[in-house]
């Protein structure tokens, strides 16, 4: 190929056409030439024997040169990226020596520092000569790379997404799923591809799911949202929050469904646990309310009984003493009555008895020692009187300590009263023990007897907080709970133990030390 033929081709783009040949179709030549220029296709001829290269203007431009530049074979090869240079050189001489075709993609480094991709294609046209074209592929390569990167990003996002992603055919069969889908359902990808989504959908959710799918396919909605249940391979249920839309072709035809689902099983389990807990709480509240109503009614009854008891005490003891004293006073007012000194002495004795009975009754209602010196002294006094009245031996070990908050001391005293009263009325025990411990964090009061114990039914009722439990025990529990404490009850055939644990208040909230005046 001669130089003028290369130049001529750039003008008319008729391959191997010499100026002396007749013009067969000028219009076709023009279109052909314009097409080559538009496609940025240049021509070249390589003389292997002399290692000479001849390039068309477009071929030079594909190598980053001007059409007017001269370019020899060495410059032509040096423009090839070093990583591609040996491959091109081998391909050229292989085509010459073996009469094969040449087709090589290589990178070209332009003088401005940019890199372009070109396609060199040709074949043998003489004993040591190759001829061919060069085509600019840079934009095509960029498009391919962009498409590949986009596909890679899609694949990575699809596979590594933290949510389930699936493509489902219009017939309901899975076309493509990501790893998250396999993880939450326990199936392998091979087991899932081609499987119908109806098979793994919970029967109770299937009807609505199918209705949503039909509406989506028919174009009535553009997407739907639903909470549904899938069935795992092991039979367990998985709750998901599902969003589905429809992928369409360019002409609008439905192709497949795109489903995205988030695993909400844990949330659903927590919601169910909350519902169950709420129901249990409601039941407990109703039961507790019934127990409190029963306790309140029983307490009112006990108040009336206590009032009647006090009235009887006043009538039978103090009332009688006052009646005798009135008689004595009437006799002393009569001049004819003798032995007035004896009447005065008898009246004084009646007054002393009346005072003693009044003091005893007052102390039983609320012992002054509890306010003046605290639980230690009040407990010692009450236990001593209880032992004398009941004939039950009581061993008491209540250490003297700093005063506790008044609410705690009153609570402990009432629990002691109620527990000893129950021992006297119900246990049949001839002995009891009262033990108390106090440290920096808690107060422990324990009252124990060696009687017949409580019935299993009553003990279960106490632990279950049932309304039919004894009002004394229920009252003790409520008193202890009011100060933040806990009442424990243990009973068997060898006796009953009442244990009270109460957290102590800070030192500045306590009463003055034992023996000090408030």
Short mmCIF file of C-alpha atoms in Angstrom, two decimals:
data_model
loop_
_atom_site.label_atom_id
_atom_site.label_comp_id
_atom_site.label_asym_id
_atom_site.label_seq_id
_atom_site.Cartn_x
_atom_site.Cartn_y
_atom_site.Cartn_z
CA UNK A 1 0.00 0.00 0.00
CA UNK A 2 1.44 3.36 -1.04
CA UNK A 3 1.26 6.66 0.80
CA UNK A 4 -1.05 8.19 -1.75
CA UNK A 5 -3.41 5.24 -1.39
CA UNK A 6 -3.61 5.81 2.39
CA UNK A 7 -4.34 9.50 1.83
CA UNK A 8 -6.82 8.69 -0.86
CA UNK A 9 -8.64 6.29 1.38
CA UNK A 10 -9.05 8.96 4.03
CA UNK A 11 -10.72 11.15 1.44
CA UNK A 12 -12.85 8.59 -0.39
CA UNK A 13 -12.53 5.55 1.94
CA UNK A 14 -12.51 3.08 -0.95
CA UNK A 15 -10.09 0.30 0.00
CA UNK A 16 -7.19 -0.34 -2.47
CA UNK A 17 -8.75 1.99 -5.01
CA UNK A 18 -6.22 3.80 -7.19
CA UNK A 19 -6.93 7.19 -8.82
CA UNK A 20 -6.65 5.63 -12.28
CA UNK A 21 -9.53 3.19 -11.62
CA UNK A 22 -12.98 4.11 -12.91
CA UNK A 23 -15.46 5.71 -10.47
CA UNK A 24 -18.11 2.99 -9.98
CA UNK A 25 -20.27 4.84 -7.45
CA UNK A 26 -19.16 8.17 -6.08
CA UNK A 27 -22.15 8.33 -3.78
CA UNK A 28 -21.42 4.95 -2.23
CA UNK A 29 -17.79 5.96 -1.74
CA UNK A 30 -18.85 9.15 0.01
CA UNK A 31 -21.17 7.32 2.38
CA UNK A 32 -18.53 4.68 3.03
CA UNK A 33 -15.92 7.33 3.79
CA UNK A 34 -18.25 9.25 6.09
CA UNK A 35 -19.13 6.06 7.94
CA UNK A 36 -15.46 5.24 8.56
CA UNK A 37 -14.76 8.74 9.81
CA UNK A 38 -17.86 8.72 12.04
CA UNK A 39 -16.80 5.39 13.52
CA UNK A 40 -13.26 6.71 14.04
CA UNK A 41 -11.87 3.80 12.05
CA UNK A 42 -8.37 4.33 10.61
CA UNK A 43 -6.24 2.20 8.33
CA UNK A 44 -2.70 0.98 8.54
CA UNK A 45 -0.20 -1.11 6.60
CA UNK A 46 2.74 -2.94 8.17
CA UNK A 47 5.85 -4.04 6.26
CA UNK A 48 7.42 -6.72 8.46
CA UNK A 49 10.56 -7.06 6.35
CA UNK A 50 11.51 -3.39 6.83
CA UNK A 51 9.48 -2.85 10.06
CA UNK A 52 7.72 0.09 8.50
CA UNK A 53 4.21 1.28 9.25
CA UNK A 54 1.96 3.51 7.23
CA UNK A 55 -1.09 5.03 8.93
CA UNK A 56 -4.11 6.93 7.70
CA UNK A 57 -4.96 10.23 9.27
CA UNK A 58 -7.66 8.64 11.47
CA UNK A 59 -5.27 5.88 12.51
CA UNK A 60 -2.77 8.54 13.63
CA UNK A 61 -5.52 10.28 15.59
CA UNK A 62 -6.35 6.98 17.27
CA UNK A 63 -2.75 7.01 18.51
CA UNK A 64 -3.07 10.59 19.74
CA UNK A 65 -1.20 12.17 16.84
CA UNK A 66 -2.16 14.80 14.30
CA UNK A 67 -2.96 13.79 10.75
CA UNK A 68 0.06 15.76 9.56
CA UNK A 69 2.47 14.03 11.96
CA UNK A 70 4.94 11.51 10.67
CA UNK A 71 4.97 8.25 12.64
CA UNK A 72 7.34 5.33 12.18
CA UNK A 73 7.00 1.76 13.43
CA UNK A 74 9.08 2.39 16.58
CA UNK A 75 6.94 5.37 17.56
CA UNK A 76 3.82 3.39 16.75
CA UNK A 77 4.89 0.52 19.03
CA UNK A 78 6.17 2.85 21.78
CA UNK A 79 2.70 4.42 21.96
CA UNK A 80 1.32 1.04 23.02
CA UNK A 81 1.05 0.58 26.82
CA UNK A 82 4.09 -1.41 28.06
CA UNK A 83 1.85 -4.12 29.46
CA UNK A 84 0.30 -4.70 26.02
CA UNK A 85 3.36 -4.06 23.85
CA UNK A 86 4.86 -7.57 23.80
CA UNK A 87 1.52 -9.11 23.02
CA UNK A 88 0.94 -6.84 20.05
CA UNK A 89 4.46 -7.38 18.69
CA UNK A 90 4.03 -11.17 18.88
CA UNK A 91 0.60 -11.00 17.25
CA UNK A 92 1.90 -8.92 14.35
CA UNK A 93 4.74 -11.25 13.43
CA UNK A 94 2.64 -14.36 14.11
CA UNK A 95 0.11 -13.10 11.53
CA UNK A 96 2.92 -12.43 9.04
CA UNK A 97 4.64 -15.77 9.51
CA UNK A 98 1.54 -17.93 9.74
CA UNK A 99 -0.77 -16.02 7.40
CA UNK A 100 -3.28 -15.70 10.21
CA UNK A 101 -5.71 -12.94 11.03
CA UNK A 102 -4.77 -10.20 13.48
CA UNK A 103 -7.18 -9.01 16.16
CA UNK A 104 -5.76 -7.33 19.23
CA UNK A 105 -7.20 -4.96 21.82
CA UNK A 106 -4.53 -2.80 23.38
CA UNK A 107 -4.12 0.39 25.33
CA UNK A 108 -2.47 3.42 23.76
CA UNK A 109 -0.82 6.13 25.84
CA UNK A 110 -1.38 9.50 24.17
CA UNK A 111 1.18 12.31 24.39
CA UNK A 112 -1.22 14.25 26.68
CA UNK A 113 -0.96 11.45 29.27
CA UNK A 114 -4.40 9.95 28.70
CA UNK A 115 -4.90 6.26 27.96
CA UNK A 116 -7.20 5.00 25.22
CA UNK A 117 -8.26 1.57 24.11
CA UNK A 118 -8.14 0.61 20.42
CA UNK A 119 -8.84 -2.46 18.35
CA UNK A 120 -6.28 -3.47 15.74
CA UNK A 121 -7.67 -5.87 13.17
CA UNK A 122 -6.15 -7.02 9.89
CA UNK A 123 -4.66 -9.75 7.78
CA UNK A 124 -1.84 -10.66 5.41
CA UNK A 125 -1.92 -8.87 2.05
CA UNK A 126 1.61 -9.69 0.88
CA UNK A 127 4.53 -12.02 1.64
CA UNK A 128 5.70 -9.77 4.51
CA UNK A 129 2.86 -7.28 4.63
CA UNK A 130 -0.18 -6.85 6.87
CA UNK A 131 -3.00 -4.36 6.39
CA UNK A 132 -5.91 -3.55 8.59
CA UNK A 133 -7.91 -1.04 10.57
CA UNK A 134 -7.71 0.63 13.97
CA UNK A 135 -10.92 1.40 15.83
CA UNK A 136 -11.39 3.57 18.91
CA UNK A 137 -12.88 1.44 21.76
CA UNK A 138 -12.38 3.77 24.73
CA UNK A 139 -15.98 4.89 25.12
CA UNK A 140 -17.17 1.34 24.51
CA UNK A 141 -14.75 0.02 27.13
CA UNK A 142 -15.85 2.69 29.60
CA UNK A 143 -19.46 1.71 29.01
CA UNK A 144 -18.58 -1.95 29.49
CA UNK A 145 -16.66 -1.17 32.68
CA UNK A 146 -19.49 0.97 34.01
CA UNK A 147 -21.96 -1.80 33.23
CA UNK A 148 -19.70 -4.35 34.90
CA UNK A 149 -19.27 -2.15 37.97
CA UNK A 150 -23.00 -1.56 38.11
CA UNK A 151 -23.63 -5.28 37.86
CA UNK A 152 -21.02 -5.95 40.55
CA UNK A 153 -22.59 -3.37 42.85
CA UNK A 154 -26.02 -4.84 42.23
CA UNK A 155 -24.75 -8.35 42.93
CA UNK A 156 -22.99 -7.25 46.12
CA UNK A 157 -26.02 -5.28 47.33
CA UNK A 158 -28.31 -8.16 46.42
CA UNK A 159 -26.24 -10.85 48.10
CA UNK A 160 -25.02 -8.96 51.16
CA UNK A 161 -28.20 -7.05 51.98
CA UNK A 162 -29.36 -7.26 55.59
CA UNK A 163 -32.89 -7.94 54.35
CA UNK A 164 -34.41 -10.67 52.22
CA UNK A 165 -34.47 -9.91 48.48
CA UNK A 166 -36.15 -12.23 45.97
CA UNK A 167 -37.24 -12.16 42.34
CA UNK A 168 -40.41 -14.19 41.88
CA UNK A 169 -41.83 -15.24 38.54
CA UNK A 170 -45.40 -14.45 37.52
CA UNK A 171 -46.20 -18.12 38.24
CA UNK A 172 -45.06 -17.69 41.86
CA UNK A 173 -41.76 -19.53 41.60
CA UNK A 174 -38.52 -18.08 42.93
CA UNK A 175 -36.15 -16.96 40.17
CA UNK A 176 -33.42 -15.44 42.29
CA UNK A 177 -32.88 -15.08 46.05
CA UNK A 178 -30.13 -13.66 48.21
CA UNK A 179 -28.26 -15.37 51.04
CA UNK A 180 -30.35 -13.69 53.74
CA UNK A 181 -33.42 -15.52 52.41
CA UNK A 182 -31.60 -18.83 52.77
CA UNK A 183 -30.39 -17.91 56.26
CA UNK A 184 -33.78 -17.11 57.74
CA UNK A 185 -35.63 -20.02 56.12
CA UNK A 186 -32.97 -22.70 56.49
CA UNK A 187 -33.12 -23.79 52.83
CA UNK A 188 -30.21 -23.85 50.40
CA UNK A 189 -30.34 -21.70 47.28
CA UNK A 190 -30.74 -24.84 45.15
CA UNK A 191 -33.74 -25.91 47.24
CA UNK A 192 -35.40 -22.52 46.89
CA UNK A 193 -34.91 -21.71 43.20
CA UNK A 194 -37.99 -22.93 41.33
CA UNK A 195 -40.01 -23.47 44.53
CA UNK A 196 -43.45 -21.85 44.68
CA UNK A 197 -43.79 -19.17 47.36
CA UNK A 198 -47.21 -20.61 48.26
CA UNK A 199 -45.52 -23.72 49.67
CA UNK A 200 -43.55 -21.79 52.30
CA UNK A 201 -46.29 -19.27 53.14
CA UNK A 202 -48.25 -19.86 56.34
CA UNK A 203 -51.77 -21.12 55.43
CA UNK A 204 -53.44 -18.37 57.48
CA UNK A 205 -51.64 -15.67 55.43
CA UNK A 206 -51.95 -17.24 51.98
CA UNK A 207 -55.37 -15.92 50.90
CA UNK A 208 -54.51 -12.27 51.55
CA UNK A 209 -51.04 -12.73 50.03
CA UNK A 210 -52.54 -14.11 46.79
CA UNK A 211 -55.08 -11.29 46.64
CA UNK A 212 -52.30 -8.71 46.95
CA UNK A 213 -50.27 -10.46 44.23
CA UNK A 214 -53.25 -10.49 41.84
CA UNK A 215 -53.92 -6.79 42.42
CA UNK A 216 -50.25 -6.00 41.81
CA UNK A 217 -50.05 -8.04 38.60
CA UNK A 218 -53.32 -6.53 37.28
CA UNK A 219 -52.04 -3.00 37.83
CA UNK A 220 -54.58 -2.10 40.51
CA UNK A 221 -51.73 -1.22 42.89
CA UNK A 222 -48.07 -0.42 42.24
CA UNK A 223 -46.83 -2.21 45.36
CA UNK A 224 -48.09 -3.76 48.57
CA UNK A 225 -46.89 -4.01 52.16
CA UNK A 226 -47.77 -6.86 54.49
CA UNK A 227 -46.70 -8.72 57.58
CA UNK A 228 -46.70 -12.43 56.81
CA UNK A 229 -45.37 -15.71 58.09
CA UNK A 230 -43.00 -18.06 56.28
CA UNK A 231 -42.48 -21.69 57.23
CA UNK A 232 -38.85 -22.60 57.82
CA UNK A 233 -37.39 -25.88 56.67
CA UNK A 234 -37.46 -27.10 60.32
CA UNK A 235 -41.15 -26.17 60.64
CA UNK A 236 -40.68 -23.06 62.75
CA UNK A 237 -42.44 -19.82 61.86
CA UNK A 238 -40.61 -16.72 60.65
CA UNK A 239 -42.40 -13.37 60.64
CA UNK A 240 -41.40 -10.85 57.94
CA UNK A 241 -42.39 -7.34 56.94
CA UNK A 242 -42.85 -7.78 53.16
CA UNK A 243 -42.78 -5.16 50.40
CA UNK A 244 -43.47 -6.32 46.83
CA UNK A 245 -43.47 -4.50 43.50
CA UNK A 246 -43.64 -5.56 39.84
CA UNK A 247 -40.77 -5.36 37.36
CA UNK A 248 -41.93 -4.56 33.83
CA UNK A 249 -40.26 -4.67 30.41
CA UNK A 250 -39.71 -1.52 28.35
CA UNK A 251 -43.03 -2.02 26.63
CA UNK A 252 -44.81 -2.33 29.99
CA UNK A 253 -45.31 -6.08 30.12
CA UNK A 254 -45.07 -7.66 33.61
CA UNK A 255 -41.90 -9.74 33.94
CA UNK A 256 -41.42 -10.71 37.60
CA UNK A 257 -42.09 -9.61 41.16
CA UNK A 258 -39.45 -7.96 43.34
CA UNK A 259 -39.92 -8.81 47.02
CA UNK A 260 -38.01 -7.28 49.91
CA UNK A 261 -38.64 -8.62 53.42
CA UNK A 262 -37.30 -7.79 56.87
CA UNK A 263 -37.17 -10.49 59.55
CA UNK A 264 -39.39 -9.27 62.42
CA UNK A 265 -39.69 -12.57 64.28
CA UNK A 266 -37.99 -11.22 67.40
CA UNK A 267 -40.25 -8.17 67.44
CA UNK A 268 -43.33 -10.35 67.04
CA UNK A 269 -42.20 -12.63 69.85
CA UNK A 270 -41.67 -9.61 72.09
CA UNK A 271 -45.12 -8.26 71.18
CA UNK A 272 -46.69 -11.63 71.96
CA UNK A 273 -44.79 -11.83 75.24
CA UNK A 274 -45.98 -8.32 76.06
CA UNK A 275 -49.60 -9.27 75.32
CA UNK A 276 -49.31 -12.38 77.49
CA UNK A 277 -47.58 -10.41 80.23
CA UNK A 278 -50.31 -7.77 80.07
CA UNK A 279 -52.98 -10.46 80.33
CA UNK A 280 -51.20 -12.01 83.30
CA UNK A 281 -50.85 -8.61 84.91
CA UNK A 282 -54.54 -7.89 84.38
CA UNK A 283 -55.40 -11.23 85.97
CA UNK A 284 -53.07 -10.52 88.88
CA UNK A 285 -54.54 -7.05 89.30
CA UNK A 286 -58.07 -8.46 89.31
CA UNK A 287 -57.06 -11.15 91.78
CA UNK A 288 -55.21 -8.63 93.95
CA UNK A 289 -58.15 -6.25 93.81
CA UNK A 290 -60.50 -9.01 94.91
CA UNK A 291 -58.10 -9.92 97.71
CA UNK A 292 -57.87 -6.30 98.83
CA UNK A 293 -61.65 -5.97 98.81
CA UNK A 294 -61.92 -9.11 100.92
CA UNK A 295 -59.14 -7.89 103.20
CA UNK A 296 -60.73 -4.46 103.53
CA UNK A 297 -64.08 -6.02 104.41
CA UNK A 298 -62.44 -8.34 106.91
CA UNK A 299 -60.48 -5.49 108.46
CA UNK A 300 -63.66 -3.48 108.91
CA UNK A 301 -65.20 -6.54 110.54
CA UNK A 302 -62.15 -6.92 112.79
CA UNK A 303 -62.36 -3.24 113.70
CA UNK A 304 -65.96 -3.73 114.79
CA UNK A 305 -64.97 -6.85 116.71
CA UNK A 306 -62.09 -4.98 118.35
CA UNK A 307 -64.38 -2.16 119.30
CA UNK A 308 -66.82 -4.63 120.83
CA UNK A 309 -63.95 -6.31 122.69
CA UNK A 310 -62.74 -2.98 124.04
CA UNK A 311 -66.32 -2.12 124.98
CA UNK A 312 -66.61 -5.44 126.85
CA UNK A 313 -63.28 -4.79 128.59
CA UNK A 314 -64.42 -1.35 129.61
CA UNK A 315 -67.79 -2.64 130.72
CA UNK A 316 -66.65 -5.80 132.48
CA UNK A 317 -63.58 -4.45 134.20
CA UNK A 318 -63.29 -0.68 134.34
CA UNK A 319 -67.08 -0.26 134.31
CA UNK A 320 -67.46 -2.62 137.22
CA UNK A 321 -64.68 -0.90 139.13
CA UNK A 322 -66.30 2.47 138.59
CA UNK A 323 -69.67 1.03 139.68
CA UNK A 324 -68.11 -0.29 142.93
CA UNK A 325 -66.41 3.06 143.45
CA UNK A 326 -69.75 4.86 142.99
CA UNK A 327 -71.33 2.62 145.61
CA UNK A 328 -68.49 3.35 148.04
CA UNK A 329 -68.80 7.09 147.42
CA UNK A 330 -72.55 6.88 148.07
CA UNK A 331 -71.95 5.02 151.34
CA UNK A 332 -69.34 7.54 152.43
CA UNK A 333 -71.83 10.34 151.89
CA UNK A 334 -74.26 8.83 154.46
CA UNK A 335 -73.68 10.00 158.08
CA UNK A 336 -75.00 6.80 159.63
CA UNK A 337 -72.51 4.56 157.82
CA UNK A 338 -69.67 3.38 159.97
CA UNK A 339 -66.28 1.97 158.89
CA UNK A 340 -65.63 4.91 156.57
CA UNK A 341 -61.87 4.38 156.79
CA UNK A 342 -62.36 0.87 155.38
CA UNK A 343 -64.50 2.24 152.54
CA UNK A 344 -61.84 4.83 151.66
CA UNK A 345 -59.12 2.18 151.58
CA UNK A 346 -61.31 -0.07 149.42
CA UNK A 347 -62.02 2.85 147.06
CA UNK A 348 -58.32 3.58 146.66
CA UNK A 349 -57.68 -0.07 145.81
CA UNK A 350 -60.48 0.04 143.22
CA UNK A 351 -58.96 3.18 141.68
CA UNK A 352 -55.54 1.49 141.49
CA UNK A 353 -57.04 -1.54 139.75
CA UNK A 354 -58.93 0.71 137.38
CA UNK A 355 -55.72 2.55 136.50
CA UNK A 356 -53.87 -0.74 135.98
CA UNK A 357 -56.56 -2.10 133.67
CA UNK A 358 -56.66 1.18 131.73
CA UNK A 359 -52.86 1.22 131.36
CA UNK A 360 -52.81 -2.41 130.19
CA UNK A 361 -55.55 -1.80 127.65
CA UNK A 362 -53.80 1.33 126.41
CA UNK A 363 -50.47 -0.45 126.09
CA UNK A 364 -52.02 -3.26 124.09
CA UNK A 365 -53.56 -0.78 121.67
CA UNK A 366 -50.31 1.15 121.20
CA UNK A 367 -47.51 0.70 123.75
CA UNK A 368 -45.86 4.01 124.75
CA UNK A 369 -42.51 2.21 124.85
CA UNK A 370 -42.67 1.97 121.05
CA UNK A 371 -42.60 5.76 120.78
CA UNK A 372 -40.31 6.42 123.72
CA UNK A 373 -37.56 3.77 123.43
CA UNK A 374 -38.29 1.87 120.21
CA UNK A 375 -39.03 -1.64 119.05
CA UNK A 376 -36.39 -3.28 121.28
CA UNK A 377 -38.08 -2.30 124.56
CA UNK A 378 -41.63 -2.64 123.23
CA UNK A 379 -40.93 -6.15 121.94
CA UNK A 380 -39.37 -7.24 125.25
CA UNK A 381 -42.38 -5.88 127.19
CA UNK A 382 -44.96 -7.41 124.85
CA UNK A 383 -43.32 -10.85 124.73
CA UNK A 384 -43.08 -10.95 128.52
CA UNK A 385 -46.78 -10.09 128.91
CA UNK A 386 -47.76 -12.54 126.15
CA UNK A 387 -45.88 -15.38 127.84
CA UNK A 388 -47.61 -14.66 131.14
CA UNK A 389 -51.07 -14.47 129.60
CA UNK A 390 -50.76 -17.45 127.22
CA UNK A 391 -48.47 -19.81 129.13
CA UNK A 392 -46.29 -20.18 126.00
CA UNK A 393 -42.55 -19.94 126.58
CA UNK A 394 -41.01 -17.37 124.25
CA UNK A 395 -37.27 -17.00 123.73
CA UNK A 396 -36.46 -13.55 122.38
CA UNK A 397 -33.21 -12.31 120.87
CA UNK A 398 -33.74 -8.69 119.76
CA UNK A 399 -30.54 -6.66 120.01
CA UNK A 400 -30.55 -3.07 121.12
CA UNK A 401 -29.60 -0.82 118.21
CA UNK A 402 -30.14 2.59 116.72
CA UNK A 403 -33.76 3.50 116.29
CA UNK A 404 -35.34 2.46 113.01
CA UNK A 405 -37.79 4.65 111.08
CA UNK A 406 -41.05 4.85 112.98
CA UNK A 407 -43.03 3.23 110.14
CA UNK A 408 -40.68 0.23 110.21
CA UNK A 409 -40.84 -0.09 114.03
CA UNK A 410 -44.64 0.03 114.04
CA UNK A 411 -44.77 -2.55 111.23
CA UNK A 412 -42.40 -4.90 113.09
CA UNK A 413 -44.39 -4.58 116.32
CA UNK A 414 -47.73 -5.34 114.61
CA UNK A 415 -46.23 -8.35 112.82
CA UNK A 416 -44.88 -9.59 116.17
CA UNK A 417 -48.31 -9.14 117.78
CA UNK A 418 -50.15 -10.92 114.94
CA UNK A 419 -47.64 -13.78 114.70
CA UNK A 420 -47.71 -14.51 118.46
CA UNK A 421 -51.51 -14.26 118.48
CA UNK A 422 -51.70 -16.83 115.66
CA UNK A 423 -49.31 -19.11 117.55
CA UNK A 424 -51.56 -18.91 120.64
CA UNK A 425 -54.80 -19.46 118.66
CA UNK A 426 -53.84 -21.99 115.98
CA UNK A 427 -50.46 -23.68 116.41
CA UNK A 428 -50.83 -25.66 119.66
CA UNK A 429 -47.14 -24.97 120.28
CA UNK A 430 -45.85 -24.68 123.82
CA UNK A 431 -42.81 -22.61 122.81
CA UNK A 432 -41.81 -19.94 120.34
CA UNK A 433 -38.72 -18.01 119.28
CA UNK A 434 -38.32 -14.37 118.28
CA UNK A 435 -35.05 -13.41 116.59
CA UNK A 436 -33.99 -10.15 115.02
CA UNK A 437 -30.89 -9.10 113.05
CA UNK A 438 -29.95 -5.63 111.80
CA UNK A 439 -27.09 -4.71 109.47
CA UNK A 440 -26.24 -1.82 107.18
CA UNK A 441 -28.64 -2.98 104.47
CA UNK A 442 -31.60 -4.77 106.04
CA UNK A 443 -33.63 -5.73 109.08
CA UNK A 444 -34.56 -9.39 109.56
CA UNK A 445 -37.30 -10.41 112.02
CA UNK A 446 -38.08 -14.12 112.42
CA UNK A 447 -40.85 -15.65 114.58
CA UNK A 448 -40.99 -19.42 114.83
CA UNK A 449 -43.19 -21.97 116.61
CA UNK A 450 -43.12 -25.78 116.97
CA UNK A 451 -46.79 -26.50 116.49
CA UNK A 452 -48.92 -28.38 113.99
CA UNK A 453 -48.21 -26.08 111.08
CA UNK A 454 -50.55 -24.64 108.45
CA UNK A 455 -52.68 -26.60 106.03
CA UNK A 456 -51.17 -26.99 102.55
CA UNK A 457 -54.21 -25.25 101.05
CA UNK A 458 -53.74 -22.14 103.18
CA UNK A 459 -50.00 -22.09 102.49
CA UNK A 460 -50.64 -22.30 98.73
CA UNK A 461 -53.22 -19.55 99.02
CA UNK A 462 -50.73 -17.33 100.79
CA UNK A 463 -48.03 -17.85 98.15
CA UNK A 464 -50.56 -17.37 95.32
CA UNK A 465 -51.96 -14.22 97.01
CA UNK A 466 -55.46 -15.62 96.95
CA UNK A 467 -58.28 -13.82 98.61
CA UNK A 468 -59.20 -16.72 100.89
CA UNK A 469 -55.90 -16.59 102.79
CA UNK A 470 -56.22 -15.63 106.45
CA UNK A 471 -56.81 -11.94 107.05
CA UNK A 472 -54.07 -11.82 109.67
CA UNK A 473 -51.47 -13.12 107.24
CA UNK A 474 -52.77 -10.89 104.44
CA UNK A 475 -52.65 -7.90 106.76
CA UNK A 476 -49.07 -8.68 107.77
CA UNK A 477 -48.05 -8.98 104.12
CA UNK A 478 -49.64 -5.64 103.25
CA UNK A 479 -47.97 -3.91 106.19
CA UNK A 480 -44.57 -5.28 105.19
CA UNK A 481 -45.08 -4.32 101.53
CA UNK A 482 -45.98 -0.74 102.48
CA UNK A 483 -42.42 -0.17 103.80
CA UNK A 484 -40.76 -1.95 100.86
CA UNK A 485 -40.17 -5.23 102.67
CA UNK A 486 -40.95 -8.86 101.97
CA UNK A 487 -42.83 -11.40 104.07
CA UNK A 488 -41.82 -15.08 103.79
CA UNK A 489 -43.82 -17.93 105.26
CA UNK A 490 -42.67 -21.53 105.73
CA UNK A 491 -44.74 -24.21 107.41
CA UNK A 492 -44.80 -27.97 107.79
CA UNK A 493 -45.67 -30.54 110.42
CA UNK A 494 -42.76 -29.40 112.63
CA UNK A 495 -43.93 -25.79 112.90
CA UNK A 496 -44.26 -22.43 111.17
CA UNK A 497 -41.72 -19.68 110.54
CA UNK A 498 -42.62 -16.08 109.69
CA UNK A 499 -39.68 -14.12 108.26
CA UNK A 500 -39.72 -10.38 107.48
CA UNK A 501 -36.98 -8.67 105.47
CA UNK A 502 -36.98 -4.89 105.26
CA UNK A 503 -34.37 -2.64 103.64
CA UNK A 504 -33.11 -0.09 106.17
CA UNK A 505 -33.31 3.64 105.60
CA UNK A 506 -30.30 5.98 105.75
CA UNK A 507 -29.09 6.79 109.25
CA UNK A 508 -30.45 10.35 109.17
CA UNK A 509 -33.98 8.96 108.63
CA UNK A 510 -33.88 6.92 111.83
CA UNK A 511 -35.24 7.76 115.22
CA UNK A 512 -32.86 8.88 118.05
CA UNK A 513 -30.69 6.25 119.73
CA UNK A 514 -32.15 3.94 122.36
CA UNK A 515 -32.83 5.84 125.55
CA UNK A 516 -32.75 9.31 123.98
CA UNK A 517 -35.74 11.61 124.09
CA UNK A 518 -37.28 12.70 120.81
#
